């Protein structure tokens, strides 16, 4: 039978303990990561959302707690009372923030026992995604997943604080609404009180924020759920969250400046990376002519070059037909591509045609 907490209260998180806590009595609660038996001493790695700390159960000091610890298994939920002590010099783990200390335990409560988990709760796992999703509650215990939650939380707080400082109001808009024509299909929800009729989940708060602007609320934002009944993409899911805002009596530069400052704040506070504003800007025409896309990665380096003028009087029929029809001839220099095989070049030609190009002409220039 599991123990109860009784009047025990957690005093610290496992991953937050440091040398400054030496000599303190602490109460920790969390999940058993690993157990290691070394004769008269049993070591437990105890994990919570701030990661792990080592717990030592010494048979000579506390035989009862040591006996209990010997029964622990991975993912048992436990509470421990103990004192923070320095680890012996030869056992210090420099890979952990808590690697220089351990908890000498004198009391233990087993709050919940666990079956053998289907995979280890650790970042370096080759477990299939299907299995991780089936046991999602275990997958979310991994440090990487906990870090994502913390990062997302901090980002939301930064955004709210920044926009509040810019005199925005955070306003929740309805989730059950009328279907409106937008860029994707709606998710529909049947109405109990209106049989045969349906609510739609919003693809965006577009109409509601326009209503707010018309009502005189000239600065609105929310971190909002949106729903679009469409296939998965690399940058979008059917259900996603966006920072949505609307402003009145402004122009394009006002909006861009606002977002640039917010981005600079986010990168500085969350990643310690200082980025300067204003950002460089490209017109749509320049982006497409240089990179072939309206969302270019300017680090790419291999830009498209318009070679139409060079081939104006060219006798090569393919080029002549393209130019006479109002088309253009673009070229791209690919370093170290002179060693490409004919098969690879043919594959690239087919790929260019799939993207809408008429074809691909290549010239090798040895280094």
Short mmCIF file of C-alpha atoms in Angstrom, two decimals:
data_model
loop_
_atom_site.label_atom_id
_atom_site.label_comp_id
_atom_site.label_asym_id
_atom_site.label_seq_id
_atom_site.Cartn_x
_atom_site.Cartn_y
_atom_site.Cartn_z
CA UNK A 1 0.00 0.00 0.00
CA UNK A 2 1.21 3.49 -0.85
CA UNK A 3 2.16 5.97 1.85
CA UNK A 4 0.39 9.27 2.27
CA UNK A 5 2.07 12.67 2.44
CA UNK A 6 0.63 13.47 5.85
CA UNK A 7 2.07 16.80 6.95
CA UNK A 8 5.15 16.61 4.70
CA UNK A 9 5.72 19.70 2.53
CA UNK A 10 8.25 19.94 -0.26
CA UNK A 11 11.00 22.44 0.60
CA UNK A 12 13.06 22.39 -2.61
CA UNK A 13 13.07 21.08 -6.16
CA UNK A 14 15.66 18.40 -6.91
CA UNK A 15 17.46 20.17 -9.73
CA UNK A 16 17.71 23.47 -7.86
CA UNK A 17 19.91 22.28 -4.99
CA UNK A 18 23.49 23.59 -4.90
CA UNK A 19 26.43 23.92 -2.51
CA UNK A 20 24.74 26.91 -0.85
CA UNK A 21 22.23 24.42 0.61
CA UNK A 22 24.88 22.30 2.35
CA UNK A 23 23.84 21.28 5.85
CA UNK A 24 20.17 22.06 5.29
CA UNK A 25 17.40 19.56 5.98
CA UNK A 26 15.23 19.23 2.89
CA UNK A 27 12.07 17.44 1.77
CA UNK A 28 12.08 16.37 -1.87
CA UNK A 29 9.39 14.72 -3.98
CA UNK A 30 9.58 13.23 -7.43
CA UNK A 31 10.16 10.18 -9.60
CA UNK A 32 12.89 7.56 -9.28
CA UNK A 33 15.18 7.83 -12.30
CA UNK A 34 17.67 5.09 -11.37
CA UNK A 35 18.68 2.92 -8.40
CA UNK A 36 22.21 1.74 -7.71
CA UNK A 37 23.08 -0.67 -4.91
CA UNK A 38 26.60 -0.50 -3.42
CA UNK A 39 26.53 -2.89 -0.51
CA UNK A 40 25.58 -0.93 2.56
CA UNK A 41 24.61 2.16 0.55
CA UNK A 42 21.82 2.49 -2.01
CA UNK A 43 21.82 5.50 -4.34
CA UNK A 44 18.71 6.88 -5.97
CA UNK A 45 18.59 9.51 -8.72
CA UNK A 46 15.44 11.47 -7.88
CA UNK A 47 13.87 13.49 -10.68
CA UNK A 48 11.38 16.33 -10.88
CA UNK A 49 10.79 19.03 -13.48
CA UNK A 50 14.12 20.70 -12.58
CA UNK A 51 15.99 17.42 -13.26
CA UNK A 52 17.77 15.14 -10.77
CA UNK A 53 19.73 14.93 -7.54
CA UNK A 54 21.40 11.93 -5.93
CA UNK A 55 19.88 10.49 -2.75
CA UNK A 56 22.05 8.27 -0.53
CA UNK A 57 20.47 5.68 1.80
CA UNK A 58 23.16 4.44 4.23
CA UNK A 59 22.37 1.23 6.11
CA UNK A 60 24.62 2.25 9.02
CA UNK A 61 22.83 5.56 9.50
CA UNK A 62 19.22 4.67 8.76
CA UNK A 63 18.61 0.93 8.33
CA UNK A 64 14.84 1.29 7.87
CA UNK A 65 15.12 3.89 5.07
CA UNK A 66 17.86 1.80 3.45
CA UNK A 67 15.64 -1.27 3.45
CA UNK A 68 12.80 0.71 1.87
CA UNK A 69 15.12 2.17 -0.78
CA UNK A 70 16.21 -1.32 -1.80
CA UNK A 71 12.63 -1.95 -3.00
CA UNK A 72 12.45 1.12 -5.25
CA UNK A 73 12.17 0.83 -9.02
CA UNK A 74 12.17 3.25 -11.96
CA UNK A 75 9.29 5.79 -11.99
CA UNK A 76 8.19 5.10 -8.41
CA UNK A 77 6.88 8.35 -6.91
CA UNK A 78 8.54 9.04 -3.57
CA UNK A 79 9.08 11.70 -0.91
CA UNK A 80 12.41 11.92 0.92
CA UNK A 81 13.62 13.74 4.04
CA UNK A 82 17.37 14.23 4.31
CA UNK A 83 20.35 16.54 4.71
CA UNK A 84 22.34 18.14 1.89
CA UNK A 85 25.94 16.97 2.00
CA UNK A 86 29.05 17.21 -0.17
CA UNK A 87 29.77 14.24 -2.41
CA UNK A 88 33.11 12.48 -2.00
CA UNK A 89 35.63 14.03 -4.41
CA UNK A 90 35.93 10.88 -6.53
CA UNK A 91 32.16 10.68 -7.11
CA UNK A 92 31.47 14.28 -8.21
CA UNK A 93 29.46 14.36 -11.46
CA UNK A 94 30.50 17.44 -13.43
CA UNK A 95 27.79 16.77 -16.03
CA UNK A 96 25.04 17.68 -13.58
CA UNK A 97 24.32 21.04 -11.91
CA UNK A 98 23.67 19.04 -8.73
CA UNK A 99 26.73 16.82 -9.27
CA UNK A 100 28.69 18.19 -6.32
CA UNK A 101 26.13 17.38 -3.62
CA UNK A 102 23.90 14.53 -2.46
CA UNK A 103 21.09 14.06 0.01
CA UNK A 104 21.78 11.81 2.97
CA UNK A 105 18.27 10.43 3.50
CA UNK A 106 16.80 9.50 6.85
CA UNK A 107 13.12 9.09 5.95
CA UNK A 108 11.34 7.81 2.88
CA UNK A 109 7.73 7.57 1.75
CA UNK A 110 6.64 5.62 -1.35
CA UNK A 111 3.67 7.59 -2.66
CA UNK A 112 2.99 5.51 -5.76
CA UNK A 113 4.47 2.34 -7.20
CA UNK A 114 4.98 1.86 -10.94
CA UNK A 115 5.21 -0.96 -13.41
CA UNK A 116 8.34 -1.28 -15.53
CA UNK A 117 8.11 1.60 -18.03
CA UNK A 118 8.14 0.79 -21.78
CA UNK A 119 11.13 3.11 -22.28
CA UNK A 120 13.63 5.07 -20.19
CA UNK A 121 12.64 8.60 -19.30
CA UNK A 122 15.70 10.31 -20.75
CA UNK A 123 16.55 12.50 -23.72
CA UNK A 124 18.84 10.10 -25.56
CA UNK A 125 16.20 7.57 -26.54
CA UNK A 126 15.61 5.76 -29.81
CA UNK A 127 12.01 4.96 -28.87
CA UNK A 128 9.59 5.20 -31.78
CA UNK A 129 7.28 8.20 -31.93
CA UNK A 130 4.20 5.95 -31.86
CA UNK A 131 5.28 4.40 -28.56
CA UNK A 132 6.15 7.79 -27.08
CA UNK A 133 2.72 9.15 -28.00
CA UNK A 134 0.96 6.08 -26.60
CA UNK A 135 2.67 6.75 -23.28
CA UNK A 136 2.67 10.51 -23.62
CA UNK A 137 2.64 11.11 -19.87
CA UNK A 138 6.01 9.32 -19.69
CA UNK A 139 7.41 11.11 -22.73
CA UNK A 140 6.54 14.49 -21.22
CA UNK A 141 8.65 13.69 -18.15
CA UNK A 142 11.83 13.86 -20.24
CA UNK A 143 14.02 16.93 -19.55
CA UNK A 144 13.85 18.03 -23.19
CA UNK A 145 10.06 18.17 -23.06
CA UNK A 146 10.06 19.97 -19.72
CA UNK A 147 12.49 22.53 -21.16
CA UNK A 148 10.06 23.17 -24.01
CA UNK A 149 7.25 23.85 -21.55
CA UNK A 150 9.42 26.29 -19.61
CA UNK A 151 10.60 28.04 -22.77
CA UNK A 152 7.05 28.40 -24.06
CA UNK A 153 5.86 29.72 -20.70
CA UNK A 154 8.63 32.33 -20.53
CA UNK A 155 7.97 33.40 -24.12
CA UNK A 156 4.28 33.95 -23.43
CA UNK A 157 5.08 36.01 -20.33
CA UNK A 158 7.57 38.14 -22.28
CA UNK A 159 5.07 38.77 -25.06
CA UNK A 160 2.34 39.72 -22.62
CA UNK A 161 4.63 42.07 -20.70
CA UNK A 162 5.96 43.72 -23.86
CA UNK A 163 2.56 44.29 -25.45
CA UNK A 164 1.12 45.47 -22.14
CA UNK A 165 3.90 48.06 -22.08
CA UNK A 166 2.84 49.11 -25.58
CA UNK A 167 -0.71 49.73 -24.28
CA UNK A 168 -2.31 46.65 -25.86
CA UNK A 169 -5.32 44.93 -24.32
CA UNK A 170 -5.38 41.13 -24.14
CA UNK A 171 -8.91 40.13 -25.14
CA UNK A 172 -10.25 36.59 -25.57
CA UNK A 173 -12.40 36.09 -28.65
CA UNK A 174 -15.04 33.34 -29.09
CA UNK A 175 -14.00 29.80 -29.98
CA UNK A 176 -17.44 28.56 -31.05
CA UNK A 177 -18.43 30.78 -33.95
CA UNK A 178 -20.03 30.90 -37.39
CA UNK A 179 -18.23 29.41 -40.36
CA UNK A 180 -16.48 32.11 -42.39
CA UNK A 181 -14.69 31.83 -45.74
CA UNK A 182 -10.94 31.72 -45.14
CA UNK A 183 -7.98 29.84 -46.54
CA UNK A 184 -8.82 26.35 -45.23
CA UNK A 185 -11.72 24.12 -44.20
CA UNK A 186 -13.36 24.64 -40.81
CA UNK A 187 -13.68 22.14 -38.01
CA UNK A 188 -17.39 21.86 -37.20
CA UNK A 189 -19.06 21.24 -33.82
CA UNK A 190 -22.72 20.15 -33.70
CA UNK A 191 -25.07 22.39 -31.71
CA UNK A 192 -27.20 20.63 -29.11
CA UNK A 193 -29.73 23.46 -28.76
CA UNK A 194 -30.01 23.99 -32.53
CA UNK A 195 -30.35 20.49 -34.04
CA UNK A 196 -28.99 20.28 -37.57
CA UNK A 197 -26.79 23.36 -37.10
CA UNK A 198 -23.09 23.59 -36.39
CA UNK A 199 -20.55 25.87 -34.81
CA UNK A 200 -17.17 26.33 -36.50
CA UNK A 201 -13.83 26.51 -34.71
CA UNK A 202 -11.96 29.69 -35.73
CA UNK A 203 -9.20 29.55 -38.34
CA UNK A 204 -8.12 32.90 -36.87
CA UNK A 205 -9.75 35.69 -34.81
CA UNK A 206 -9.84 37.89 -37.93
CA UNK A 207 -13.46 39.03 -37.84
CA UNK A 208 -13.48 39.51 -34.08
CA UNK A 209 -10.39 41.71 -34.02
CA UNK A 210 -11.82 43.82 -36.84
CA UNK A 211 -14.94 44.20 -34.74
CA UNK A 212 -12.75 45.35 -31.84
CA UNK A 213 -11.06 47.96 -34.02
CA UNK A 214 -14.45 49.25 -35.14
CA UNK A 215 -15.52 49.45 -31.49
CA UNK A 216 -12.65 51.81 -30.63
CA UNK A 217 -10.34 49.27 -28.99
CA UNK A 218 -7.37 50.35 -31.07
CA UNK A 219 -4.75 47.88 -29.76
CA UNK A 220 -5.69 44.23 -29.21
CA UNK A 221 -3.71 41.01 -28.82
CA UNK A 222 -4.08 37.44 -27.63
CA UNK A 223 -2.06 34.23 -27.67
CA UNK A 224 -4.77 32.26 -29.37
CA UNK A 225 -5.63 28.76 -30.55
CA UNK A 226 -6.50 28.43 -34.24
CA UNK A 227 -7.96 25.43 -36.07
CA UNK A 228 -7.67 24.53 -39.76
CA UNK A 229 -8.88 21.27 -41.23
CA UNK A 230 -5.94 20.68 -43.53
CA UNK A 231 -3.10 18.22 -44.00
CA UNK A 232 -0.01 18.39 -41.81
CA UNK A 233 2.85 20.61 -42.97
CA UNK A 234 6.32 21.12 -41.61
CA UNK A 235 5.34 24.54 -40.25
CA UNK A 236 1.68 24.04 -39.32
CA UNK A 237 -0.61 21.60 -37.55
CA UNK A 238 -4.43 21.40 -37.69
CA UNK A 239 -4.44 22.95 -34.20
CA UNK A 240 -1.84 25.63 -33.54
CA UNK A 241 -1.18 28.73 -31.42
CA UNK A 242 -0.30 32.16 -32.74
CA UNK A 243 0.44 35.61 -31.34
CA UNK A 244 -2.43 37.55 -32.83
CA UNK A 245 -2.68 41.33 -32.72
CA UNK A 246 -4.45 44.23 -34.41
CA UNK A 247 -3.88 47.99 -34.38
CA UNK A 248 -5.79 51.03 -35.63
CA UNK A 249 -4.47 54.31 -37.04
CA UNK A 250 -1.08 52.85 -38.00
CA UNK A 251 0.81 52.06 -41.15
CA UNK A 252 2.93 49.10 -42.22
CA UNK A 253 6.14 50.49 -40.72
CA UNK A 254 4.50 50.89 -37.29
CA UNK A 255 3.58 47.19 -37.24
CA UNK A 256 6.98 46.03 -38.49
CA UNK A 257 8.79 48.17 -35.90
CA UNK A 258 6.60 46.80 -33.10
CA UNK A 259 7.31 43.18 -34.09
CA UNK A 260 11.04 43.79 -34.59
CA UNK A 261 11.40 45.12 -31.05
CA UNK A 262 9.41 42.18 -29.66
CA UNK A 263 11.61 39.70 -31.53
CA UNK A 264 14.77 41.39 -30.24
CA UNK A 265 13.44 41.17 -26.67
CA UNK A 266 12.54 37.48 -27.02
CA UNK A 267 15.95 36.46 -28.39
CA UNK A 268 17.81 38.48 -25.79
CA UNK A 269 15.82 37.22 -22.80
CA UNK A 270 15.36 33.58 -23.82
CA UNK A 271 18.60 32.81 -25.66
CA UNK A 272 20.98 35.59 -24.64
CA UNK A 273 21.38 36.52 -28.32
CA UNK A 274 21.41 40.22 -29.11
CA UNK A 275 19.88 41.11 -32.45
CA UNK A 276 19.67 44.65 -33.73
CA UNK A 277 16.66 46.35 -35.24
CA UNK A 278 15.54 47.41 -37.76
CA UNK A 279 15.90 44.16 -39.68
CA UNK A 280 16.97 44.20 -43.31
CA UNK A 281 13.99 44.24 -45.67
CA UNK A 282 13.40 42.82 -49.11
CA UNK A 283 10.59 43.63 -51.50
CA UNK A 284 8.63 40.69 -52.86
CA UNK A 285 10.15 41.22 -56.30
CA UNK A 286 13.71 41.26 -54.95
CA UNK A 287 13.16 38.17 -52.78
CA UNK A 288 11.76 36.13 -55.65
CA UNK A 289 14.34 37.31 -58.20
CA UNK A 290 17.30 36.63 -55.87
CA UNK A 291 16.15 33.50 -54.05
CA UNK A 292 13.16 32.14 -55.97
CA UNK A 293 10.86 32.29 -52.92
CA UNK A 294 8.99 34.90 -50.90
CA UNK A 295 10.38 33.50 -47.61
CA UNK A 296 14.10 33.20 -48.33
CA UNK A 297 16.92 32.15 -46.04
CA UNK A 298 19.42 34.89 -46.89
CA UNK A 299 22.26 32.76 -45.45
CA UNK A 300 21.89 30.41 -48.42
CA UNK A 301 24.50 32.27 -50.45
CA UNK A 302 23.78 30.76 -53.87
CA UNK A 303 21.50 33.42 -55.31
CA UNK A 304 19.74 33.32 -58.65
CA UNK A 305 21.27 35.51 -61.36
CA UNK A 306 19.23 36.84 -64.28
CA UNK A 307 21.17 35.88 -67.43
CA UNK A 308 18.50 36.95 -69.91
CA UNK A 309 20.53 39.90 -71.28
CA UNK A 310 23.53 37.66 -71.94
CA UNK A 311 21.46 35.28 -74.07
CA UNK A 312 19.42 37.92 -75.94
CA UNK A 313 20.96 37.10 -79.33
CA UNK A 314 21.70 33.46 -78.52
CA UNK A 315 21.12 30.97 -81.35
CA UNK A 316 20.35 28.17 -78.90
CA UNK A 317 16.71 27.48 -79.77
CA UNK A 318 15.58 26.60 -76.24
CA UNK A 319 16.87 29.89 -74.85
CA UNK A 320 15.54 31.87 -77.80
CA UNK A 321 12.04 30.41 -77.36
CA UNK A 322 12.01 31.22 -73.65
CA UNK A 323 13.03 34.85 -74.20
CA UNK A 324 10.72 35.41 -77.18
CA UNK A 325 7.83 34.21 -75.03
CA UNK A 326 8.56 36.77 -72.31
CA UNK A 327 10.32 34.30 -70.00
CA UNK A 328 13.62 34.71 -68.21
CA UNK A 329 16.76 32.63 -67.90
CA UNK A 330 18.15 32.35 -64.39
CA UNK A 331 21.44 30.81 -63.37
CA UNK A 332 22.94 29.65 -60.10
CA UNK A 333 26.58 28.89 -59.32
CA UNK A 334 27.01 25.75 -57.21
CA UNK A 335 30.55 25.49 -55.75
CA UNK A 336 32.25 22.08 -55.99
CA UNK A 337 29.48 20.72 -58.24
CA UNK A 338 31.79 19.85 -61.11
CA UNK A 339 32.02 16.31 -59.68
CA UNK A 340 28.25 15.73 -59.88
CA UNK A 341 27.38 12.56 -61.78
CA UNK A 342 25.12 12.61 -64.84
CA UNK A 343 22.42 10.81 -62.83
CA UNK A 344 22.50 13.49 -60.14
CA UNK A 345 22.25 16.23 -62.76
CA UNK A 346 19.30 14.46 -64.39
CA UNK A 347 17.61 14.20 -60.97
CA UNK A 348 18.14 17.92 -60.42
CA UNK A 349 16.63 18.64 -63.84
CA UNK A 350 13.48 16.68 -63.00
CA UNK A 351 13.29 18.42 -59.61
CA UNK A 352 13.52 21.86 -61.27
CA UNK A 353 10.70 20.89 -63.63
CA UNK A 354 8.56 19.75 -60.69
CA UNK A 355 9.03 23.22 -59.18
CA UNK A 356 7.77 24.87 -62.37
CA UNK A 357 10.94 25.54 -64.34
CA UNK A 358 10.97 24.72 -68.04
CA UNK A 359 14.19 22.79 -67.64
CA UNK A 360 17.76 22.88 -66.40
CA UNK A 361 20.88 23.52 -68.46
CA UNK A 362 24.19 22.88 -66.74
CA UNK A 363 27.79 23.78 -67.47
CA UNK A 364 30.71 22.29 -65.55
CA UNK A 365 33.69 24.52 -64.85
CA UNK A 366 36.53 22.52 -63.25
CA UNK A 367 38.35 24.19 -60.37
#
